[in-house]
Amino acid sequence: MKTSTLNRITPPLPKAGAIYRLAISVVAVCLLTGKFCTGQDLPSYDPNWESLQKYQIPDWMADAKFGIFVHWGPSCVSEHKTDWYPRWMYEDAVQRHHVTGEIKVHQPHPAYLYHVQTYGDPSEVGYKDLIPMFKAENFDAKEWVDLFVEAGAKYVIPVAEHHDGYAMYDSSHTRWNSVEIGPKRDLLAELRDEIRRQGLIFGASSHYAFNWRYYPQDPAYDTGNPQFSDLYAPQHKQGEPANKEFLEMWWVRTKEIIDNYQPDILWFDFGLDSPEFAPYHPKLAAYYYNHGRKRGVTTVLQTKNLRFPSYPKGTHMLDLERSKSDEMLDELWQTDTSVGSNSWFYCDDWESKSANSLIDDLVDIVSKNGCLLLNIGPDSSGRIPDEQADVLREIGRWLKVNGEAIYGTRPWKVFGEGPAKVATGHLSEGKNREFTSDDIRFTAKSGTFYATLLQAPQGEVRIQSLNANEHPRLKQIDSIAVLGSDQTLKWRLSDEGLTIESIVDPPFDHAVVLKINVLD
């Protein structure tokens, strides 16, 4: 696995000055690593792929494993079809493919019909008119982060700006930001300060690159009015590549997030992986990594490489949206998905996944050298619905008992065994079948390895991958225990596998972890 030996710095205190923050960071690295670390201890980068191949994903990212994503903004004001409401509300006659623009259905989108009924015709009440209704009046950063800590998350990535072009931070490049319109608060800064105050890793996501292709620019609506091109993108024909004006706006807005908010993780959605952004790909990575270097931290750039090969292997961290890998990858990677099976932003028909299925996903992903970034969708007032919070708390209860099999681990020789096959490809998670007790995943650290049964077993357990023939070191097994249980287990090892007696009263109905200690 390509990771560096530099541990994550302790985050700066809220409202500290830049010089004080840097001093705190350097001291914290000394405490964590036992090594004095300044920017000179990290490599510097030129904006070319040869130089960027020096990059290594830091150990703190490989150790963290589980993070929280937060989709939140004016698009959830309507509470209806919110993921792409700013676009769909203008689809008055046809519905188009969300990326290609190809017509899928010759009828108005339900979001358009809802908008007309609720707010009026989009020619009179456009998306820009909904933005002031985003108030965030119930938002409390401490309550949010308290929940994230309870869930067992180690990093948090709030959306800094989505496809709609609205900045959730104090931007000097657009009037459409949370300080000037709507909440009149720097939401990203409030979250950053609380995330770091509670010792979690702070990241930020940018979805702005797709703003160019997001809105139907119809002269009948405000999207076709050049007066609002700073929200709806400069006027252009559908299908045209982003022009220089837009690309430069994307660049200065991205730099503003890096410079002013100093995220340790920077996540990008599709849109960035378009050919016209190619000159910016190495430029972005070098700028971001060098900016981290000045702070004494190896930062993490997460991108998708979805339709255009934007970042060569070894220069970034690959992210897979609502999908997983069916094999162990040799470089650290990440799945981003949502608690909502049908949505990223809060909506009136939100359907939450079970904590059981999400714990299974976490274990499966970690066994294959991955991390899980799990999204929640607060409502426009800033309230995290109980339904979503309960899922996070249940995950947290499981991790409180079994976290040692997740955090800080590395893949074992094989990721696991069992009948359930993982679907691959973009947005493929809906094709996956449920895991059972026959599906087992492995992780390891410090002379111990863990076998996680993805459902509580009935009767004795046979693990074929753990056999004396292929892995003779297993003959040195010293003990096997169930995390969260006092039961003393009996086992026998053969060339056919490791057989373990029945687990009495397993601590969880879902995933159960066997801790296997092997003598040196």
Coordinates of C-alpha atoms in Angstrom, one line a residue:
M1 CA 0.0 0.0 0.0
K2 CA 1.4 3.4 -1.0
T3 CA 1.2 5.4 2.2
S4 CA 3.6 7.7 3.9
T5 CA 4.9 7.4 7.5
L6 CA 3.7 10.9 8.5
N7 CA 0.9 10.8 11.0
R8 CA -2.0 13.4 10.9
I9 CA -1.3 16.6 12.7
T10 CA -3.5 17.6 15.6
P11 CA -6.0 20.2 14.2
P12 CA -5.7 23.9 15.1
L13 CA -7.8 25.6 17.7
P14 CA -10.8 27.6 16.5
K15 CA -10.1 31.2 15.6
A16 CA -6.4 30.9 16.1
G17 CA -4.2 33.0 13.9
A18 CA -2.3 31.5 11.0
I19 CA 1.1 31.6 12.7
Y20 CA -0.3 30.2 15.9
R21 CA -2.1 27.4 14.0
L22 CA 1.2 26.5 12.2
A23 CA 3.1 26.3 15.5
I24 CA 0.4 24.1 17.1
S25 CA 0.5 21.8 14.0
V26 CA 4.3 21.4 14.2
V27 CA 4.3 20.7 17.9
A28 CA 1.5 18.2 17.5
V29 CA 3.4 16.3 14.8
C30 CA 6.4 16.1 17.1
L31 CA 4.2 14.6 19.8
L32 CA 2.5 12.1 17.5
T33 CA 5.5 10.9 15.6
G34 CA 8.5 11.5 17.9
K35 CA 10.0 13.4 14.9
F36 CA 10.4 17.1 14.3
C37 CA 8.5 17.7 11.1
T38 CA 8.5 20.9 9.1
G39 CA 7.5 21.6 5.5
Q40 CA 11.0 20.8 4.5
D41 CA 10.5 17.2 5.7
L42 CA 7.8 16.7 3.0
P43 CA 8.4 16.6 -0.7
S44 CA 7.6 19.6 -2.8
Y45 CA 5.7 19.2 -6.1
D46 CA 5.8 20.6 -9.6
P47 CA 2.6 20.6 -11.7
N48 CA 3.5 17.6 -13.7
W49 CA 2.9 13.9 -13.4
E50 CA 6.5 12.9 -13.0
S51 CA 6.8 15.1 -9.9
L52 CA 3.4 14.1 -8.5
Q53 CA 4.4 10.4 -8.6
K54 CA 6.4 11.2 -5.4
Y55 CA 3.1 11.5 -3.6
Q56 CA 2.1 9.0 -0.9
I57 CA -1.2 8.7 0.8
P58 CA -0.5 9.4 4.5
D59 CA -0.9 6.8 7.2
W60 CA -3.5 8.9 9.0
M61 CA -5.8 8.4 6.1
A62 CA -5.2 4.6 6.0
D63 CA -5.8 4.5 9.8
A64 CA -9.0 6.5 9.8
K65 CA -11.3 4.2 7.7
F66 CA -14.6 5.8 8.4
G67 CA -15.8 9.3 7.6
I68 CA -19.0 11.4 7.4
F69 CA -20.0 13.2 4.3
V70 CA -22.6 16.1 4.6
H71 CA -24.8 17.2 1.7
W72 CA -26.5 20.3 2.8
G73 CA -27.5 23.6 1.1
P74 CA -30.4 25.5 -0.6
S75 CA -31.4 22.6 -2.8
C76 CA -33.0 21.0 0.2
V77 CA -35.3 23.9 0.8
S78 CA -38.1 22.3 -1.3
E79 CA -37.7 19.0 0.6
H80 CA -38.8 17.4 -2.7
K81 CA -36.5 15.7 -5.3
T82 CA -33.7 17.6 -3.7
D83 CA -30.6 15.9 -5.1
W84 CA -30.9 17.9 -8.3
Y85 CA -33.9 20.0 -7.6
P86 CA -32.1 23.2 -8.9
R87 CA -31.9 21.6 -12.4
W88 CA -35.1 19.4 -12.4
M89 CA -37.3 22.4 -11.5
Y90 CA -36.6 23.8 -15.0
E91 CA -37.4 20.6 -16.9
D92 CA -40.8 21.7 -18.1
A93 CA -41.2 19.4 -21.1
V94 CA -38.5 16.8 -21.1
Q95 CA -36.3 14.9 -18.7
R96 CA -32.7 14.5 -19.6
H97 CA -29.9 12.2 -18.5
H98 CA -28.2 13.8 -15.6
V99 CA -24.7 13.8 -17.2
T100 CA -25.1 13.4 -21.0
G101 CA -28.1 15.7 -21.4
E102 CA -29.8 13.1 -23.6
I103 CA -33.6 13.2 -23.5
K104 CA -34.9 10.3 -21.5
V105 CA -38.6 11.1 -21.1
H106 CA -40.9 13.5 -23.1
Q107 CA -42.8 14.9 -20.1
P108 CA -42.2 17.4 -17.3
H109 CA -40.1 16.4 -14.4
P110 CA -42.0 15.9 -11.1
A111 CA -39.8 18.6 -9.6
Y112 CA -41.1 21.1 -12.1
L113 CA -44.7 20.2 -11.4
Y114 CA -44.0 20.4 -7.7
H115 CA -42.3 23.8 -8.1
V116 CA -45.2 25.3 -10.1
Q117 CA -47.7 24.1 -7.5
T118 CA -45.7 25.2 -4.4
Y119 CA -43.8 28.3 -5.5
G120 CA -45.1 29.3 -8.9
D121 CA -43.8 29.1 -12.4
P122 CA -40.0 29.0 -12.6
S123 CA -40.2 32.0 -14.9
E124 CA -41.4 34.0 -11.9
V125 CA -39.8 32.1 -9.0
G126 CA -36.4 30.7 -10.1
Y127 CA -33.9 28.8 -8.0
K128 CA -32.1 32.0 -7.1
D129 CA -35.3 33.0 -5.3
L130 CA -35.3 29.9 -3.1
I131 CA -31.7 30.5 -1.9
P132 CA -32.8 33.2 0.7
M133 CA -35.2 30.6 2.2
F134 CA -32.2 28.5 3.3
K135 CA -31.8 29.8 6.8
A136 CA -29.9 27.1 8.8
E137 CA -31.7 28.5 11.9
N138 CA -31.3 25.2 13.8
F139 CA -27.7 24.5 12.9
D140 CA -25.4 23.8 15.8
A141 CA -22.0 22.6 14.7
K142 CA -21.3 21.1 18.2
E143 CA -24.4 19.0 18.1
W144 CA -23.4 17.7 14.7
V145 CA -19.9 16.8 15.6
D146 CA -20.9 15.3 18.9
L147 CA -23.1 12.9 16.8
F148 CA -20.2 12.2 14.3
V149 CA -17.9 11.3 17.2
E150 CA -20.6 9.0 18.7
A151 CA -20.9 7.3 15.3
G152 CA -17.2 6.5 15.4
A153 CA -16.2 8.7 12.4
K154 CA -12.6 9.8 12.2
Y155 CA -13.0 12.4 9.4
V156 CA -15.7 14.7 8.2
I157 CA -16.2 16.2 4.7
P158 CA -18.9 18.8 4.4
V159 CA -19.9 20.0 1.0
A160 CA -18.3 23.4 0.4
E161 CA -20.2 24.0 -2.9
H162 CA -22.5 21.8 -4.9
H163 CA -23.4 21.8 -8.6
D164 CA -25.9 24.6 -7.9
G165 CA -23.0 27.1 -7.5
Y166 CA -23.9 28.2 -4.0
A167 CA -20.9 28.5 -1.6
M168 CA -21.4 27.3 1.9
Y169 CA -18.5 29.6 3.0
D170 CA -17.5 33.2 2.9
S171 CA -16.5 33.5 -0.8
S172 CA -14.9 36.6 -2.3
H173 CA -15.7 35.3 -5.8
T174 CA -19.4 34.9 -5.7
R175 CA -22.3 36.8 -4.1
W176 CA -24.2 33.5 -3.8
N177 CA -22.6 32.4 -0.5
S178 CA -23.9 31.6 2.9
V179 CA -22.5 34.8 4.5
E180 CA -24.3 37.1 2.1
I181 CA -27.5 35.2 1.2
G182 CA -29.5 32.9 3.4
P183 CA -28.0 31.9 6.8
K184 CA -25.6 34.9 6.9
R185 CA -23.1 32.6 8.5
D186 CA -19.8 31.0 7.4
L187 CA -21.1 27.4 7.7
L188 CA -18.0 25.7 6.5
A189 CA -15.8 27.6 9.0
E190 CA -18.1 26.8 11.9
L191 CA -18.0 23.1 11.0
R192 CA -14.2 23.2 10.4
D193 CA -13.5 24.7 13.8
E194 CA -15.8 22.2 15.7
I195 CA -14.5 19.2 13.7
R196 CA -10.9 20.1 14.6
R197 CA -11.8 21.1 18.1
Q198 CA -13.1 17.6 18.7
G199 CA -10.0 15.9 17.2
L200 CA -11.5 14.8 13.9
I201 CA -9.9 15.3 10.4
F202 CA -11.5 18.1 8.4
G203 CA -12.1 17.8 4.7
A204 CA -14.2 19.7 2.2
S205 CA -15.8 18.7 -1.1
S206 CA -16.3 20.7 -4.3
H207 CA -18.9 19.8 -6.9
Y208 CA -18.7 23.1 -8.7
A209 CA -17.0 21.8 -11.8
F210 CA -20.3 20.4 -13.0
N211 CA -22.0 23.7 -12.6
W212 CA -21.2 24.4 -16.3
R213 CA -23.5 21.5 -17.4
Y214 CA -26.0 21.6 -14.5
Y215 CA -28.7 24.1 -15.4
P216 CA -30.9 24.1 -18.5
Q217 CA -30.1 27.6 -19.8
D218 CA -33.5 28.5 -21.2
P219 CA -34.2 32.1 -22.1
A220 CA -37.7 31.7 -20.7
Y221 CA -36.2 31.3 -17.2
D222 CA -33.6 33.1 -15.1
T223 CA -31.1 30.4 -16.0
G224 CA -30.9 32.0 -19.5
N225 CA -30.4 35.5 -18.1
P226 CA -26.7 36.6 -18.3
Q227 CA -27.3 38.8 -15.2
F228 CA -27.3 35.6 -13.2
S229 CA -24.4 33.8 -14.9
D230 CA -22.5 33.9 -11.6
L231 CA -25.0 31.3 -10.3
Y232 CA -26.2 29.5 -13.5
A233 CA -22.8 29.6 -15.3
P234 CA -21.9 31.8 -18.3
Q235 CA -24.3 31.4 -21.2
H236 CA -23.3 28.6 -23.6
K237 CA -24.9 26.0 -25.9
Q238 CA -25.7 22.6 -24.4
G239 CA -22.8 20.2 -24.8
E240 CA -20.1 22.8 -25.2
P241 CA -17.0 22.3 -23.1
A242 CA -16.4 24.8 -20.3
N243 CA -14.9 28.0 -21.5
K244 CA -11.8 29.8 -20.1
E245 CA -13.9 32.2 -18.0
F246 CA -15.6 29.4 -16.2
L247 CA -12.4 27.3 -15.8
E248 CA -10.7 30.3 -14.2
M249 CA -13.6 30.9 -11.9
W250 CA -13.5 27.3 -10.8
W251 CA -9.8 27.6 -10.2
V252 CA -9.9 30.7 -8.0
R253 CA -12.8 29.3 -6.0
T254 CA -11.0 26.1 -5.4
K255 CA -7.9 27.9 -4.3
E256 CA -10.0 30.0 -1.9
I257 CA -11.2 26.9 -0.2
I258 CA -7.6 25.5 0.1
D259 CA -6.1 28.8 1.2
N260 CA -8.8 30.0 3.7
Y261 CA -10.1 26.7 5.1
Q262 CA -7.0 24.4 4.9
P263 CA -8.8 21.1 4.5
D264 CA -6.7 18.0 5.1
I265 CA -8.9 16.2 2.6
L266 CA -10.2 17.7 -0.6
W267 CA -12.8 15.7 -2.4
F268 CA -14.0 16.3 -6.0
D269 CA -17.1 15.1 -7.8
F270 CA -17.5 14.4 -11.5
G271 CA -17.2 17.4 -13.8
L272 CA -13.6 17.7 -12.8
D273 CA -12.9 14.6 -14.9
S274 CA -13.6 16.4 -18.2
P275 CA -11.0 17.0 -20.9
E276 CA -11.2 20.8 -20.7
F277 CA -10.0 20.5 -17.0
A278 CA -6.9 18.5 -18.0
P279 CA -4.4 21.4 -17.6
Y280 CA -5.7 22.0 -14.1
H281 CA -5.4 18.4 -12.9
P282 CA -1.6 18.4 -12.1
K283 CA -1.8 22.1 -11.3
L284 CA -4.5 21.4 -8.6
A285 CA -2.6 18.5 -7.1
A286 CA 0.7 20.3 -6.9
Y287 CA -0.9 23.5 -5.4
Y288 CA -2.9 21.5 -2.8
Y289 CA 0.0 19.2 -1.8
N290 CA 2.4 22.1 -1.6
H291 CA -0.1 24.1 0.5
G292 CA -0.2 21.2 2.9
R293 CA 3.5 21.0 3.0
K294 CA 3.7 24.6 4.3
R295 CA 1.4 23.5 7.1
G296 CA 3.5 20.4 7.8
V297 CA 0.9 17.9 6.7
T298 CA 0.5 15.5 3.8
T299 CA -3.0 16.3 2.4
V300 CA -5.3 13.9 0.6
L301 CA -6.8 14.7 -2.8
Q302 CA -9.8 12.4 -3.6
T303 CA -11.2 12.2 -7.1
K304 CA -13.2 9.9 -9.3
N305 CA -11.5 9.5 -12.7
L306 CA -15.0 8.6 -13.9
R307 CA -15.1 9.4 -17.6
F308 CA -11.8 10.9 -18.3
P309 CA -8.4 9.6 -16.9
S310 CA -7.7 12.7 -14.8
Y311 CA -5.3 11.5 -12.2
P312 CA -2.7 8.7 -12.8
K313 CA -2.4 6.0 -10.2
G314 CA -0.2 7.1 -7.4
T315 CA -1.0 10.8 -7.6
H316 CA -4.3 10.9 -5.7
M317 CA -6.8 8.7 -3.8
L318 CA -9.5 7.1 -5.9
D319 CA -13.1 7.5 -4.9
L320 CA -16.0 5.2 -6.0
E321 CA -19.5 6.6 -5.8
R322 CA -22.2 4.2 -4.5
S323 CA -20.0 1.3 -5.5
K324 CA -17.2 -0.9 -4.2
S325 CA -14.3 -3.0 -5.4
D326 CA -14.7 -6.7 -5.7
E327 CA -11.0 -7.2 -5.0
M328 CA -8.3 -5.9 -2.7
L329 CA -6.6 -2.9 -4.3
D330 CA -2.9 -2.1 -3.7
E331 CA -3.5 1.6 -3.1
L332 CA -5.8 3.0 -0.5
W333 CA -9.3 3.9 -2.0
Q334 CA -12.7 5.1 -0.8
T335 CA -16.4 4.4 -1.3
D336 CA -18.7 7.4 -0.9
T337 CA -22.3 6.5 -0.3
S338 CA -25.3 7.8 1.6
V339 CA -27.4 6.7 4.5
G340 CA -30.2 7.5 2.1
S341 CA -30.7 4.7 -0.4
N342 CA -32.5 7.2 -2.7
S343 CA -31.0 10.6 -1.9
W344 CA -27.9 12.6 -0.8
F345 CA -29.8 15.8 0.3
Y346 CA -32.7 15.7 2.8
C347 CA -36.0 15.1 1.1
D348 CA -39.6 14.2 2.1
D349 CA -39.3 10.6 0.8
W350 CA -35.8 9.9 2.2
E351 CA -35.3 6.1 2.7
S352 CA -32.5 5.2 5.2
K353 CA -30.4 2.1 4.8
S354 CA -30.0 -0.2 7.8
A355 CA -27.0 0.2 10.1
N356 CA -26.5 -3.6 9.6
S357 CA -26.0 -3.2 5.9
L358 CA -23.7 -0.2 6.3
I359 CA -21.6 -1.9 8.9
D360 CA -21.2 -4.8 6.4
D361 CA -20.2 -2.4 3.7
L362 CA -17.6 -0.8 6.1
V363 CA -16.0 -4.1 6.9
D364 CA -16.0 -5.3 3.3
I365 CA -14.4 -2.1 2.1
V366 CA -11.8 -2.0 4.8
S367 CA -10.8 -5.6 4.1
K368 CA -10.0 -4.5 0.5
N369 CA -7.8 -1.6 1.6
G370 CA -10.6 1.0 1.4
C371 CA -12.3 3.7 3.5
L372 CA -16.0 4.5 3.8
L373 CA -17.3 8.0 3.5
L374 CA -21.0 7.9 4.6
N375 CA -23.3 10.8 3.8
I376 CA -26.1 12.3 5.8
G377 CA -28.6 14.9 4.7
P378 CA -29.6 17.6 7.2
D379 CA -32.8 19.6 6.5
S380 CA -32.6 23.2 5.4
S381 CA -32.9 24.4 9.0
G382 CA -29.8 22.4 10.0
R383 CA -31.5 19.6 11.8
I384 CA -30.2 16.1 11.4
P385 CA -33.3 13.9 11.3
D386 CA -33.7 11.3 14.0
E387 CA -34.0 8.5 11.4
Q388 CA -30.5 9.3 10.1
A389 CA -29.0 10.0 13.6
D390 CA -30.2 6.6 14.9
V391 CA -28.4 4.8 12.0
L392 CA -25.2 6.7 12.9
R393 CA -25.5 5.9 16.6
E394 CA -26.0 2.2 15.9
I395 CA -22.9 2.1 13.8
G396 CA -21.1 3.9 16.6
R397 CA -22.2 1.3 19.1
W398 CA -20.8 -1.5 16.9
L399 CA -17.5 0.4 16.4
K400 CA -17.1 1.0 20.1
V401 CA -16.9 -2.7 20.6
N402 CA -15.3 -3.8 17.3
G403 CA -13.4 -0.7 16.2
E404 CA -10.0 -2.4 16.8
A405 CA -10.8 -4.6 13.8
I406 CA -11.3 -1.5 11.7
Y407 CA -9.2 1.5 12.7
G408 CA -5.5 1.3 12.0
T409 CA -5.7 -2.1 10.4
R410 CA -4.3 -3.2 7.1
P411 CA -5.5 -5.8 4.7
W412 CA -4.6 -9.4 5.4
K413 CA -3.2 -11.8 2.7
V414 CA -6.7 -12.3 1.3
F415 CA -9.7 -10.0 1.9
G416 CA -12.1 -12.7 2.8
E417 CA -14.4 -15.5 1.6
G418 CA -18.1 -16.3 1.1
P419 CA -20.8 -16.6 -1.5
A420 CA -21.9 -12.9 -1.8
K421 CA -20.3 -11.3 -4.8
V422 CA -19.8 -7.5 -4.9
A423 CA -21.1 -5.6 -8.0
T424 CA -18.7 -3.1 -9.5
G425 CA -19.1 -0.1 -11.7
H426 CA -20.4 3.4 -11.1
L427 CA -23.6 3.5 -8.9
S428 CA -23.7 -0.3 -8.7
E429 CA -24.5 -0.7 -5.0
G430 CA -28.2 -1.5 -5.7
K431 CA -27.1 -4.7 -7.4
N432 CA -25.5 -6.2 -4.3
R433 CA -27.1 -9.0 -2.4
E434 CA -27.1 -9.1 1.4
F435 CA -24.2 -10.6 3.2
T436 CA -24.6 -13.7 5.5
S437 CA -22.6 -15.4 8.2
D438 CA -20.8 -17.3 5.5
D439 CA -19.4 -14.1 4.2
I440 CA -16.2 -13.4 6.2
R441 CA -13.7 -10.5 5.9
F442 CA -10.2 -10.2 7.3
T443 CA -8.1 -7.3 8.6
A444 CA -4.8 -7.3 10.5
K445 CA -2.4 -5.2 12.7
S446 CA 0.5 -5.8 15.1
G447 CA 0.6 -9.6 15.1
T448 CA -3.2 -9.9 15.4
F449 CA -5.7 -10.5 12.7
Y450 CA -9.5 -10.3 12.7
A451 CA -12.1 -12.4 11.0
T452 CA -15.4 -10.6 10.8
L453 CA -18.6 -12.7 10.1
L454 CA -21.0 -10.4 8.4
Q455 CA -23.9 -11.8 10.2
A456 CA -24.1 -13.6 13.6
P457 CA -23.6 -17.3 12.9
Q458 CA -25.7 -20.3 14.0
G459 CA -23.6 -23.3 15.0
E460 CA -19.9 -23.8 14.6
V461 CA -17.9 -21.7 12.2
R462 CA -15.6 -23.0 9.4
I463 CA -13.2 -20.5 7.8
Q464 CA -11.7 -22.2 4.8
S465 CA -9.2 -19.4 4.0
L466 CA -7.5 -19.9 7.4
N467 CA -6.0 -23.3 6.8
A468 CA -2.7 -24.8 7.9
N469 CA -1.7 -25.8 4.4
E470 CA -1.6 -22.3 2.9
H471 CA -0.8 -20.5 6.1
P472 CA 1.4 -22.6 8.3
R473 CA 1.9 -19.7 10.7
L474 CA -1.6 -20.2 11.9
K475 CA -0.3 -23.2 13.8
Q476 CA 1.0 -20.6 16.2
I477 CA -2.5 -19.4 17.1
D478 CA -2.5 -18.5 20.8
S479 CA -6.1 -17.5 21.4
I480 CA -9.4 -16.7 19.6
A481 CA -11.9 -14.4 21.2
V482 CA -15.2 -12.7 20.2
L483 CA -15.0 -9.0 20.6
G484 CA -17.6 -7.9 23.1
S485 CA -18.0 -11.4 24.6
D486 CA -16.4 -13.2 27.6
Q487 CA -16.8 -16.6 26.0
T488 CA -13.7 -18.8 25.8
L489 CA -13.7 -20.3 22.4
K490 CA -12.4 -23.7 21.4
W491 CA -11.0 -24.3 17.9
R492 CA -9.2 -26.8 15.7
L493 CA -6.9 -26.1 12.7
S494 CA -6.5 -28.4 9.7
D495 CA -5.5 -28.2 6.1
E496 CA -9.2 -27.7 5.3
G497 CA -9.6 -24.6 7.5
L498 CA -10.1 -23.2 11.0
T499 CA -13.2 -24.6 12.8
I500 CA -14.5 -22.7 15.8
E501 CA -17.2 -23.9 18.2
S502 CA -20.6 -22.2 18.4
I503 CA -20.6 -18.6 19.6
V504 CA -23.0 -18.4 22.5
D505 CA -25.1 -15.2 22.7
P506 CA -23.1 -13.1 20.2
P507 CA -22.9 -9.4 21.1
F508 CA -24.6 -8.3 17.9
D509 CA -27.1 -9.8 15.6
H510 CA -25.2 -8.4 12.7
A511 CA -21.4 -8.5 12.1
V512 CA -19.4 -10.4 14.8
V513 CA -15.6 -10.1 15.1
L514 CA -13.2 -12.9 15.9
K515 CA -9.9 -11.7 17.3
I516 CA -7.1 -14.2 16.5
N517 CA -3.8 -13.8 18.2
V518 CA -0.8 -15.6 16.8
L519 CA 2.5 -16.2 18.6
D520 CA 5.6 -14.6 17.2

